[in-house]
Short mmCIF file of C-alpha atoms and ligand atoms in Angstrom, two decimals:
data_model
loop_
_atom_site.label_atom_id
_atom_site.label_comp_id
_atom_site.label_asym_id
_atom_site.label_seq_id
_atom_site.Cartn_x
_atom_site.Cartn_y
_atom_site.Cartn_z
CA UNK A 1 10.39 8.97 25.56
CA UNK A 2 7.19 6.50 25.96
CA UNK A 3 5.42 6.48 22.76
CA UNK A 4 1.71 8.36 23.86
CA UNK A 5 -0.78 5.28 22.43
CA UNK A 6 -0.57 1.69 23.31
CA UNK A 7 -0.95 -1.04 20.37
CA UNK A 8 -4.04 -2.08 22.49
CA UNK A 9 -5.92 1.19 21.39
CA UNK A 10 -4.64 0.94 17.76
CA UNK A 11 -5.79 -2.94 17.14
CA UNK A 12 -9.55 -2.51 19.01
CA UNK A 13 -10.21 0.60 16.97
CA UNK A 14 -9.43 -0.83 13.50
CA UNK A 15 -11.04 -3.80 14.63
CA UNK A 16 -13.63 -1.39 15.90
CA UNK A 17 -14.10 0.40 12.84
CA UNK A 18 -13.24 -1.88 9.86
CA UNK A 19 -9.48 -1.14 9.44
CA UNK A 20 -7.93 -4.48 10.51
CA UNK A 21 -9.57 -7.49 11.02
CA UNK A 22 -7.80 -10.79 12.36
CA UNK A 23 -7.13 -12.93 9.48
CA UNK A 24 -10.03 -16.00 9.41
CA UNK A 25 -11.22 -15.22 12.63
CA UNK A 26 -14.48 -17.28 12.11
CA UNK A 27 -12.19 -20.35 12.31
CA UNK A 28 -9.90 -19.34 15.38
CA UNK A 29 -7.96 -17.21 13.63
CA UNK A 30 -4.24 -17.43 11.61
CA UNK A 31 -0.68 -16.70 13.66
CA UNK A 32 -0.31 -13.08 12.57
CA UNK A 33 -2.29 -12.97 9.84
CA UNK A 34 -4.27 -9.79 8.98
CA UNK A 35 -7.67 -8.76 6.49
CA UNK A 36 -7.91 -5.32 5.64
CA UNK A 37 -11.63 -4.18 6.01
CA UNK A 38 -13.37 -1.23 4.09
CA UNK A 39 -11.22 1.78 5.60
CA UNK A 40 -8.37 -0.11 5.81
CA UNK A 41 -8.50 -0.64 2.49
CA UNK A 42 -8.64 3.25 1.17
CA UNK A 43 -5.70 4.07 3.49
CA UNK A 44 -3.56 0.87 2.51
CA UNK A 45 -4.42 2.03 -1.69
CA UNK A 46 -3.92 5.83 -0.24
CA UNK A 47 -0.05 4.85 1.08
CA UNK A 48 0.74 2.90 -2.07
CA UNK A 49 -0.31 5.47 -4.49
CA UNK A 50 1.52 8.23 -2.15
CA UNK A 51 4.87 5.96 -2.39
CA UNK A 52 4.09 5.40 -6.28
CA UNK A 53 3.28 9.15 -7.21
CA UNK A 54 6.66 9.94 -5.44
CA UNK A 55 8.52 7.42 -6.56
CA UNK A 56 7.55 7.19 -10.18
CA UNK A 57 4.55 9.65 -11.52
CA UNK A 58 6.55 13.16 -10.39
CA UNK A 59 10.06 11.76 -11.70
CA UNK A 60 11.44 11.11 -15.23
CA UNK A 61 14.27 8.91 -13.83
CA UNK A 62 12.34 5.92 -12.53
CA UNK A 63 9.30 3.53 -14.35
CA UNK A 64 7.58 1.01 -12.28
CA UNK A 65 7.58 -2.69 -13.07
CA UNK A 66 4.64 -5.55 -11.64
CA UNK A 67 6.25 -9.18 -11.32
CA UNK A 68 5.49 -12.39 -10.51
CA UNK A 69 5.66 -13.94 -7.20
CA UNK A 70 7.03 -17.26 -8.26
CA UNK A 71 9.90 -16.54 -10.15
CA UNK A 72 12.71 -19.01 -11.40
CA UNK A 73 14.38 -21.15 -8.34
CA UNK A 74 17.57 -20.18 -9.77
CA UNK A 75 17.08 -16.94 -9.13
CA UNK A 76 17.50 -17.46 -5.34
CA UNK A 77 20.75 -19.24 -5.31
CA UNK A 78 22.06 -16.37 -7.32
CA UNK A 79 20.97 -13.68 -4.81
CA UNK A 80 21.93 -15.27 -2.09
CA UNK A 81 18.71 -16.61 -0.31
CA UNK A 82 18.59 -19.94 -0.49
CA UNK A 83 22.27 -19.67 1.25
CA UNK A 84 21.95 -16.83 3.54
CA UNK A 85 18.51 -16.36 4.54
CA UNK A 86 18.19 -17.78 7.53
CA UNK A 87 17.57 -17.87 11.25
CA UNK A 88 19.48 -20.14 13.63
CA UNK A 89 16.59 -22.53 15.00
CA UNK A 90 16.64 -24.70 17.95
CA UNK A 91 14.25 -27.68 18.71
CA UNK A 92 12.91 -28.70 22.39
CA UNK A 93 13.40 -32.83 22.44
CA UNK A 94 10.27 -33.50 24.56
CA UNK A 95 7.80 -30.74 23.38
CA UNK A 96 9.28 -30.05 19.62
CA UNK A 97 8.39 -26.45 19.91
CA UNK A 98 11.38 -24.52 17.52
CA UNK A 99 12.67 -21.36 18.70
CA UNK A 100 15.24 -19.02 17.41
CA UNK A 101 18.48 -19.58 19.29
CA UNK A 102 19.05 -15.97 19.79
CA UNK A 103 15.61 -15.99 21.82
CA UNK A 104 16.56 -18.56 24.13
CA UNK A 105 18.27 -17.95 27.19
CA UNK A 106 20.71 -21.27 28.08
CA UNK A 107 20.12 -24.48 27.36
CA UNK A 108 16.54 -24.94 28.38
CA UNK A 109 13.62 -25.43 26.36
CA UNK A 110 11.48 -22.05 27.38
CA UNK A 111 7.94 -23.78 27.05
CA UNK A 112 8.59 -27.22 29.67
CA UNK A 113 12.29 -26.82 30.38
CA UNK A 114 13.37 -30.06 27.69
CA UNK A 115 16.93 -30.28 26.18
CA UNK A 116 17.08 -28.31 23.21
CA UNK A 117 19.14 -29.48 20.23
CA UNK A 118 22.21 -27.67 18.62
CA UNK A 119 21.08 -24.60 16.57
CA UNK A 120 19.97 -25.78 12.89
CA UNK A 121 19.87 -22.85 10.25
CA UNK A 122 16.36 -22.81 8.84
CA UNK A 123 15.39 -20.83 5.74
CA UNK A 124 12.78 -18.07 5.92
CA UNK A 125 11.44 -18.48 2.42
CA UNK A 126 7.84 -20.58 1.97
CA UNK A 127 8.56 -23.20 -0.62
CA UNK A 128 5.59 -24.86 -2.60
CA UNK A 129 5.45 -27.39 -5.85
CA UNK A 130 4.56 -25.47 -9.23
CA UNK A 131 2.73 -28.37 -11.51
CA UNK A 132 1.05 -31.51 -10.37
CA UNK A 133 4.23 -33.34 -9.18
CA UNK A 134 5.11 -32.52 -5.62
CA UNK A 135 8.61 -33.46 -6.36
CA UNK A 136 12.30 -31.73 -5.95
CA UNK A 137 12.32 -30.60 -9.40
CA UNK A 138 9.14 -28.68 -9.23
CA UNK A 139 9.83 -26.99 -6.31
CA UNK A 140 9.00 -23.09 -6.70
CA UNK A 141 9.75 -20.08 -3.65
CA UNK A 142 7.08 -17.44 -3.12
CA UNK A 143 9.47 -13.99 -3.16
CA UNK A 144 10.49 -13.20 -0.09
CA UNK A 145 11.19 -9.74 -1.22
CA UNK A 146 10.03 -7.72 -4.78
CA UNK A 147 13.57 -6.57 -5.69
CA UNK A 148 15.02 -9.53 -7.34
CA UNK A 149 12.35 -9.31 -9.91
CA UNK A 150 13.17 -6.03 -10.68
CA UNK A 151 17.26 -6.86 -11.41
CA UNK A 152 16.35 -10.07 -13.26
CA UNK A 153 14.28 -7.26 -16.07
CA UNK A 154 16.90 -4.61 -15.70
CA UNK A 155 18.02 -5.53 -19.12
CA UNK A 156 14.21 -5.78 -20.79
CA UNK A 157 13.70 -1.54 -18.92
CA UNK A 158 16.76 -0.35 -20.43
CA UNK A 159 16.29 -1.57 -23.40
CA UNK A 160 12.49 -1.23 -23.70
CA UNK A 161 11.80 2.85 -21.46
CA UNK A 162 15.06 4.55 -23.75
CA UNK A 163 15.98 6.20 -20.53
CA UNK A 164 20.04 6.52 -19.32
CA UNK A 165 21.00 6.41 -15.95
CA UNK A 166 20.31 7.13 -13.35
CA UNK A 167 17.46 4.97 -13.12
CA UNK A 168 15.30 3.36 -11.19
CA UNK A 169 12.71 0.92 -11.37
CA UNK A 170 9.83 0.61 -8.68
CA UNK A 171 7.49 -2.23 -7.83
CA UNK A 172 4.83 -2.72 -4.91
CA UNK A 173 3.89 -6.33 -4.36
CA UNK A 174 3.47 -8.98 -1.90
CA UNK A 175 6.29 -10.51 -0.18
CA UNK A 176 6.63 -13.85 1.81
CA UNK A 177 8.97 -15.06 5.01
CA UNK A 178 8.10 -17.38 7.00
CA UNK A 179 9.39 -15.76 10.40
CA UNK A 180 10.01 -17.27 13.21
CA UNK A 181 8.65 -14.44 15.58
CA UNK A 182 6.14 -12.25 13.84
CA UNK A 183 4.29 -9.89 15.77
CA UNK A 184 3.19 -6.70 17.12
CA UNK A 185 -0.06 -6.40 14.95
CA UNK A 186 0.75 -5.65 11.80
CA UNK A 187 4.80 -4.77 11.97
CA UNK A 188 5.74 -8.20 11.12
CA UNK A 189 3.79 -10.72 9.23
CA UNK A 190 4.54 -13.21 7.12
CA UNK A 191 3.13 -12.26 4.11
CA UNK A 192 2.86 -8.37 3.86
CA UNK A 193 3.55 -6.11 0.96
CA UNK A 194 6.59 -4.17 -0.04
CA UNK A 195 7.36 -0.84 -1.67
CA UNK A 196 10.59 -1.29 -3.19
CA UNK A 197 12.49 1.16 -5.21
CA UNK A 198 16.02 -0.12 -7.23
CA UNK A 199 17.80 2.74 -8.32
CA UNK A 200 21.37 1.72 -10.86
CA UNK A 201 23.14 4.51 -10.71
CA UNK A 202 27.36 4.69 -12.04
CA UNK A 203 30.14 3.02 -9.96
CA UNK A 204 31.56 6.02 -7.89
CA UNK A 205 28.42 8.11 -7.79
CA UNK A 206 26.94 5.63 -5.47
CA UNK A 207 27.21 7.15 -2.06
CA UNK A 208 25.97 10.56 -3.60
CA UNK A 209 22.92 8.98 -4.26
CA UNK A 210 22.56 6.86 -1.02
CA UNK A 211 22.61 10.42 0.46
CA UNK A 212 19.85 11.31 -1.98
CA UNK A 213 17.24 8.56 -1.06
CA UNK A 214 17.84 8.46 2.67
CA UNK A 215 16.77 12.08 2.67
CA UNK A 216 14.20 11.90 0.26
CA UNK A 217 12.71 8.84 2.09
CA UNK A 218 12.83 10.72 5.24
CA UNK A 219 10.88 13.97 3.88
CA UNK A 220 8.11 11.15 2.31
CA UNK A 221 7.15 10.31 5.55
CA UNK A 222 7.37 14.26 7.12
CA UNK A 223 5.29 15.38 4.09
CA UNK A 224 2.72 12.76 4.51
CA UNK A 225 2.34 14.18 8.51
CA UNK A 226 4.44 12.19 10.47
CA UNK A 227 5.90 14.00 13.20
CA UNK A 228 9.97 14.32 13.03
CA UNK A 229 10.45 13.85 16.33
CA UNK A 230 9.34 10.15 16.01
CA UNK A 231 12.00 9.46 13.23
CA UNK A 232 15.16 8.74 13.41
CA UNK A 233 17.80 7.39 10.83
CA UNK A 234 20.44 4.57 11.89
CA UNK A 235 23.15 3.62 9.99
CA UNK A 236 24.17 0.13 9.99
CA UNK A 237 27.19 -1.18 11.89
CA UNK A 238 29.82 -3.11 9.91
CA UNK A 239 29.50 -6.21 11.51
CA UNK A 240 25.14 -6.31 10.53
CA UNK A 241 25.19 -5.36 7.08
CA UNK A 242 23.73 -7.88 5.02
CA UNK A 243 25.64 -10.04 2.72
CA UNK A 244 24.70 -8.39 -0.41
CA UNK A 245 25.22 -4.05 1.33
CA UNK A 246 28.37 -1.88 0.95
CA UNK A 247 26.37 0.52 3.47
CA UNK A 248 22.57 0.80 5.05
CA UNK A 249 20.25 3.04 6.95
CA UNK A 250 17.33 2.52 8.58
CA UNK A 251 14.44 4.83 9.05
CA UNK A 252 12.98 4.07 12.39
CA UNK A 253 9.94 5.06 13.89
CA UNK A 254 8.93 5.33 17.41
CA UNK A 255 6.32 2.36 17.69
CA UNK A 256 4.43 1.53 20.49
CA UNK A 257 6.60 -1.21 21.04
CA UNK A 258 9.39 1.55 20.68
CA UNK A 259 12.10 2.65 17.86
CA UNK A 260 11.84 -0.04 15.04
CA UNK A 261 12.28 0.23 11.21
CA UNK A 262 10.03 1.35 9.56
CA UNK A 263 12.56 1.61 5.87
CA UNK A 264 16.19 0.57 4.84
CA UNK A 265 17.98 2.34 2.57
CA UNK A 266 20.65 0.14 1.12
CA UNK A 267 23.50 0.42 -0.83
CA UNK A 268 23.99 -3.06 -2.85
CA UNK A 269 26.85 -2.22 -4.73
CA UNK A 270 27.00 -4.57 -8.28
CA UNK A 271 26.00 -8.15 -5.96
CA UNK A 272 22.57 -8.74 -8.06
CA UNK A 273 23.46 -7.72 -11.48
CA UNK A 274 26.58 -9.76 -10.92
CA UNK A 275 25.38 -12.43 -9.34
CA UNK A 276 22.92 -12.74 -11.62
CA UNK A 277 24.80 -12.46 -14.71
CA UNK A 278 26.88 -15.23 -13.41
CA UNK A 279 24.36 -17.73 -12.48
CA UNK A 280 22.30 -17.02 -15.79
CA UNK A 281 24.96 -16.38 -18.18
CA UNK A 282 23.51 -13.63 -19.93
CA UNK A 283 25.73 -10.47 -19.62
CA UNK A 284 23.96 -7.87 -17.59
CA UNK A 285 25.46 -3.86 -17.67
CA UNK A 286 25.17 -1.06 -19.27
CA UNK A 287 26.39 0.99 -21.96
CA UNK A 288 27.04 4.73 -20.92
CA UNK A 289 27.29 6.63 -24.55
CA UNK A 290 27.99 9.38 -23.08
CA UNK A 291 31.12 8.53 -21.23
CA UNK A 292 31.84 6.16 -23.70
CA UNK A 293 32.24 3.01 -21.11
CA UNK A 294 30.73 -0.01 -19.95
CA UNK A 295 30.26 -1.44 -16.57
CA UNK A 296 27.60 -2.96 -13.98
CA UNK A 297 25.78 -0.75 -12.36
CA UNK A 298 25.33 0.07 -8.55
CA UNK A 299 22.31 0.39 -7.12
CA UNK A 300 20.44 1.97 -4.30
CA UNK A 301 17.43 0.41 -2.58
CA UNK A 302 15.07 1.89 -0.83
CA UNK A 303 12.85 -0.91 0.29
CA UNK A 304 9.52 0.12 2.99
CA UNK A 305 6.64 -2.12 3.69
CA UNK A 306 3.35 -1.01 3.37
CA UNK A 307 2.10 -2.65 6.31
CA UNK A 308 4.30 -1.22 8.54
CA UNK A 309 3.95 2.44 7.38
CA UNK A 310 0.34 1.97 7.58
CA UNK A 311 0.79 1.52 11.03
CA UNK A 312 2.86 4.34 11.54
CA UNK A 313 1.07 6.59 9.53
CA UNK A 314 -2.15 5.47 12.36
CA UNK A 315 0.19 5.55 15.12
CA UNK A 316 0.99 9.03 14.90
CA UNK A 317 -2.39 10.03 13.69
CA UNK A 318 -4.13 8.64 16.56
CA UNK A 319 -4.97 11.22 19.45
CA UNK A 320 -7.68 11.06 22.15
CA UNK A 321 -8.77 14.56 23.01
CA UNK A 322 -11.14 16.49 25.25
CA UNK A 323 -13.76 18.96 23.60
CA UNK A 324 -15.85 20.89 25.93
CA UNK A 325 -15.96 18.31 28.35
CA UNK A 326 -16.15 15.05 25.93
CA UNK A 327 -13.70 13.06 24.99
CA UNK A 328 -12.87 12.00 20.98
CA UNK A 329 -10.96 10.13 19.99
CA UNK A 330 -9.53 10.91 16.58
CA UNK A 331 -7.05 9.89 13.90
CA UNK A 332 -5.66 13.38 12.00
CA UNK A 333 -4.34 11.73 9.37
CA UNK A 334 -2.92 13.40 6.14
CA UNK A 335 -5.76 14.74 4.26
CA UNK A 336 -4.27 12.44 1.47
CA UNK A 337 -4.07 9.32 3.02
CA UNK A 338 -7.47 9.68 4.88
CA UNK A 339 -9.89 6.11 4.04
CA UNK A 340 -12.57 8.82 3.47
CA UNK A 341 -12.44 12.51 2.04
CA UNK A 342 -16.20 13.32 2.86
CA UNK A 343 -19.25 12.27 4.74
CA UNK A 344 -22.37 13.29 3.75
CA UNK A 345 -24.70 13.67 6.97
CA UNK A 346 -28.36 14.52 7.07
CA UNK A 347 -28.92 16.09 10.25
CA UNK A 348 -31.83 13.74 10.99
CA UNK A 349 -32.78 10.76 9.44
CA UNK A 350 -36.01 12.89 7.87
CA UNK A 351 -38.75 12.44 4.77
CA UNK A 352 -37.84 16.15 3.77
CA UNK A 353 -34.08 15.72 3.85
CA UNK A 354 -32.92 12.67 2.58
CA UNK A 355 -33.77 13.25 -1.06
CA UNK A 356 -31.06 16.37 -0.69
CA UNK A 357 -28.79 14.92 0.94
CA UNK A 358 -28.92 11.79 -1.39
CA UNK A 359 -28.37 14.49 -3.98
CA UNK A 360 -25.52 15.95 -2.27
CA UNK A 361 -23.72 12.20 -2.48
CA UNK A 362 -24.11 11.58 -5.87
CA UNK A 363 -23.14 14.56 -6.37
CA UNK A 364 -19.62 14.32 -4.21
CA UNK A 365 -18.75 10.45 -4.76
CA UNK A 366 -17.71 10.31 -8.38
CA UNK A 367 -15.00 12.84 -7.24
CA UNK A 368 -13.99 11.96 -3.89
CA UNK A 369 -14.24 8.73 -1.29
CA UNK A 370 -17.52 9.83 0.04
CA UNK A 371 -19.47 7.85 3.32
CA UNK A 372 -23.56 8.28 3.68
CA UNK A 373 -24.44 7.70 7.14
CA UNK A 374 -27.80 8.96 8.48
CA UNK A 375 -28.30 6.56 11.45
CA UNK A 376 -27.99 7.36 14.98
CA UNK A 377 -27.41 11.03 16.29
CA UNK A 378 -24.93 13.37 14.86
CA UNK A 379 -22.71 14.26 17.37
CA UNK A 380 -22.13 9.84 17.29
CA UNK A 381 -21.86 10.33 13.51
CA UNK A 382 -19.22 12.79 13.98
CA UNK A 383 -17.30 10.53 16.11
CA UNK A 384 -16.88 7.94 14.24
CA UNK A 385 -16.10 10.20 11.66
CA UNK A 386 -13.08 11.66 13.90
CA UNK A 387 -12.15 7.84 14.50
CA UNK A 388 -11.79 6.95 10.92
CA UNK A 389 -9.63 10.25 10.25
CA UNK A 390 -12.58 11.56 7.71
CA UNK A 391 -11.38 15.05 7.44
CA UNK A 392 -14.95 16.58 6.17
CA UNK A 393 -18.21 16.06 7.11
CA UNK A 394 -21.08 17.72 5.14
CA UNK A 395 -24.51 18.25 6.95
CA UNK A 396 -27.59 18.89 5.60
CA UNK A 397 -29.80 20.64 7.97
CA UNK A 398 -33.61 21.88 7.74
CA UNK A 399 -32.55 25.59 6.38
CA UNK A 400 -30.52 23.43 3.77
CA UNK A 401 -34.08 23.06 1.85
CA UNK A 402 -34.51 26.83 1.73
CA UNK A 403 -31.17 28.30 0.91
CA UNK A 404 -29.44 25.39 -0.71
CA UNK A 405 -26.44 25.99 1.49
CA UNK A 406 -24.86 23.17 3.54
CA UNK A 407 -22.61 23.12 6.45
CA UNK A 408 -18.76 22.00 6.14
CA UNK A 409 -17.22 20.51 9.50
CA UNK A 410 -12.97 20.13 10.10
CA UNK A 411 -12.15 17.51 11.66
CA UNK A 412 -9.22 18.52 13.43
CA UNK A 413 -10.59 22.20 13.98
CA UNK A 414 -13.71 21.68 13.92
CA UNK A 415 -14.53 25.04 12.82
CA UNK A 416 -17.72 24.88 10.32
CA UNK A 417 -18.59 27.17 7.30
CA UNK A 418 -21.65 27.18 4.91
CA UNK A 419 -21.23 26.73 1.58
CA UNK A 420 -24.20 26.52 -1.60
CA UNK A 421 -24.54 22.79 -3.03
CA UNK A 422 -23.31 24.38 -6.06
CA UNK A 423 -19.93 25.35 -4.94
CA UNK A 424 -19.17 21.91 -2.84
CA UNK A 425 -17.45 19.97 -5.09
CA UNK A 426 -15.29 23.15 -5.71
CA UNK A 427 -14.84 23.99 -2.47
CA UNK A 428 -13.80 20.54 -0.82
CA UNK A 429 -11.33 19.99 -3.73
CA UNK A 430 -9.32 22.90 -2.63
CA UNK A 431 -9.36 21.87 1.18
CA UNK A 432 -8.29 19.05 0.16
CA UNK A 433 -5.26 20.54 -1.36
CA UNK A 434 -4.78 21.92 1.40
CA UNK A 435 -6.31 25.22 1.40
CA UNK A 436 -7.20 27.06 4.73
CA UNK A 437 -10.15 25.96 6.10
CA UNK A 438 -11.25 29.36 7.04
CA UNK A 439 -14.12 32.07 6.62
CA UNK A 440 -12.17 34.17 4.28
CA UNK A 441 -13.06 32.67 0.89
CA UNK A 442 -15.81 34.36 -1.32
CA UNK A 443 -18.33 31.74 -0.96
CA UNK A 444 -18.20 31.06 2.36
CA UNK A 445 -20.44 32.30 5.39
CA UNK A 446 -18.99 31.22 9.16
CA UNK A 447 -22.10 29.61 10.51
CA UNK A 448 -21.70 30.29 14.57
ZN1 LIG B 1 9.78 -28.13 25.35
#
């Protein structure tokens, strides 16, 4: 099944309309690089704080943790990275363009046909000197993934929260790899942001809870609107588990560029906390009082990027649609995750009206992303509006000034009631919850 948008349409209208922006595009531009502009922003924020309220506000079994980028070097010998993450490169003799062996067909260089040297394993993690001396010893890594921060504090949570296990400790952060083939907008970058969730549970109980997450991961992305039929879960073959997994899924989505993952759910076993006790000496497990026992724990790892469910989340948002003989396009994003809750829209760029409809902002923005936009004609207000996902737009019309009422538009809908200034803030809270957007409430008068 083709998916129904083409990246095309999703890059030129967040460039369009200040989602995306190339990265340093004044100067040419950076290899898969990406700024976030003013919408972009509220939805990336709105995805993180969905994942976090999930995750850790509506649970007592997991707290969240922030760490720092640059972390020990010795951290990645003991998990495994400086050792095992790696792509098999090859190098063109004449043109010295690398590529990854497994993108090369035969022996040829792929750019001007040159020999190409044996495949040389080349390590995906940016390297850079902490200190003034650019020298071996100084040599930091910029994480090339948030979890190893969290295993290297497991001790300071338990110890610190008073919580048992289960538990599990979140973190969103940036991440580094230098990839050899990043691409497809924002799927894969080289520096993008992670959601990562550890979760220690007992030895034994493991694949119980691997169950758990790869079903509550699923449902986060359901609840949050996208449509089942573009997920799919994928267990892992034996033979492409990573070094560190006793068992993996994927949650895959159904990208333009077709079914790619969008999560993994992982089961790691005891690998960090062991490997890490090892390399730093300090003992790391856990004392179960209850059962009377000690051991290291297991953990499951449910590790998303942000990036990449952004794009999803637009992906399956984005719909072009025809409305008595014009076409929108629109984005019906969950009411949640939408850049902006409300735009306030004069009907006119007017003397008489703006002073209520600059009223109506104030009123709305301390409580809710609000836009002002009085410029241009409405029905290209609305528009851009629908292309930005808004899910309300208030307008302030002429009989506004007499009966204090103003009209409330639906974006996906589009069905408009009238509601008095009064009860707005009231009223938009509980469509935003998700309450019908209907005629039936007290307040509210069906305009046509
Ligand atoms: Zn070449």
């Amino acid at each position: 099944m083709p998916a129904k948008v083409d990246m095309d349409k999703i890059v030129s209208l967040c460039k369009r309309r200040g989602f995306i922006f190339p990265s340093s595009e004044i100067y040419g531009g950076l290899a898969s690089c990406w700024d976030y502009g003013p919408v972009g922003v509220e939805l990336k924020r709105n995805v993180k704080e969905a994942w976090w309220k999930a995750i850790v506000q509506d649970r007592d079994d997991v707290v969240g943790l922030d760490t720092s980028i640059m972390m020990h070097p010795g951290i990645w010998a003991a998990s495994g990275h400086i050792d095992n993450f790696t792509d098999p490169l090859v190098e063109c003799k004449s043109c010295h363009l690398r590529w990854r062996a497994d993108a090369v067909e035969g022996k040829k260089c792929p750019n001007c046909g040159g020999e190409l040297t044996e495949p040389r394993m080349f390590n995906l993690m940016f390297k850079t000197f902490m200190g003034p001396v650019e020298e071996e010893a100084s040599m930091v890594y910029l994480r090339p993934e948030t979890a190893q921060g969290i295993f290297v504090n497991f001790e300071n949570v338990v110890t610190t929260s008073r919580k048992k296990l289960p538990l599990g400790i979140a973190q969103i952060g940036k991440s580094f790899r230098n990839e050899i083939t990043p691409g497809n907008f924002i799927f894969r970058t080289r520096e993008f942001e992670h959601m990562e969730l550890e979760y220690f549970v007992k030895p034994g109980t493991d694949e119980k809870w691997l169950d758990y997450w790869v079903k509550e991961r699923f449902d986060w992305y359901v609840k949050l609107g996208i449509r089942k039929e573009n997920l799919r879960l994928r267990q892992h073959g034996k033979d492409e588990l990573a070094h560190y997994a006793r068992d993996c899924y994927d949650i895959e989505y159904l990208f333009p560029m077709g079914w790619s993952e969008l999560e993994g759910i992982a089961n790691r076993g005891d690998f960090d906390l062991t490997q890490h006790a090892k390399h730093s000496g300090k003992e790391l497990s856990y004392y179960d009082a209850e059962a009377g026992e000690k051991y290291v724990p297991y953990v499951i790892e449910p590790s998303a990027g942000v990036d990449r469910s952004v794009l999803a989340f637009l992906v399956d948002a984005y719909d072009e649609e025809e409305i008595e003989g014009e076409k929108r396009t629109v984005l019906h994003l969950h009411r949640s995750l939408a850049p902006i809750k409300v735009a306030v829209l004069p009907l006119s760029r007017n003397e008489k009206l703006t002073p209520l409809a600059k009223e109506v902002f104030n009123k709305l923005c301390p409580n809710f992303v609000t836009d002002y936009d009085d410029s241009q004609s409405i029905g290209r207000r609305y528009r851009r509006q629908d292309e930005i996902g808004t899910p309300f737009c208030v307008t302030i019309d002429f009989e506004s000034l007499e009966d204090k009422q103003v009209t409330i538009r639906e974006r996906d809908s589009l069905a408009q009631i009238r509601v008095p200034i009064g009860e707005l803030k009231k009223v938009i809270e509980a469509k935003l919850k998700g309450e019908a957007f209907d005629a039936s409430t007290l307040w509210a008068t069906r305009q046509k």
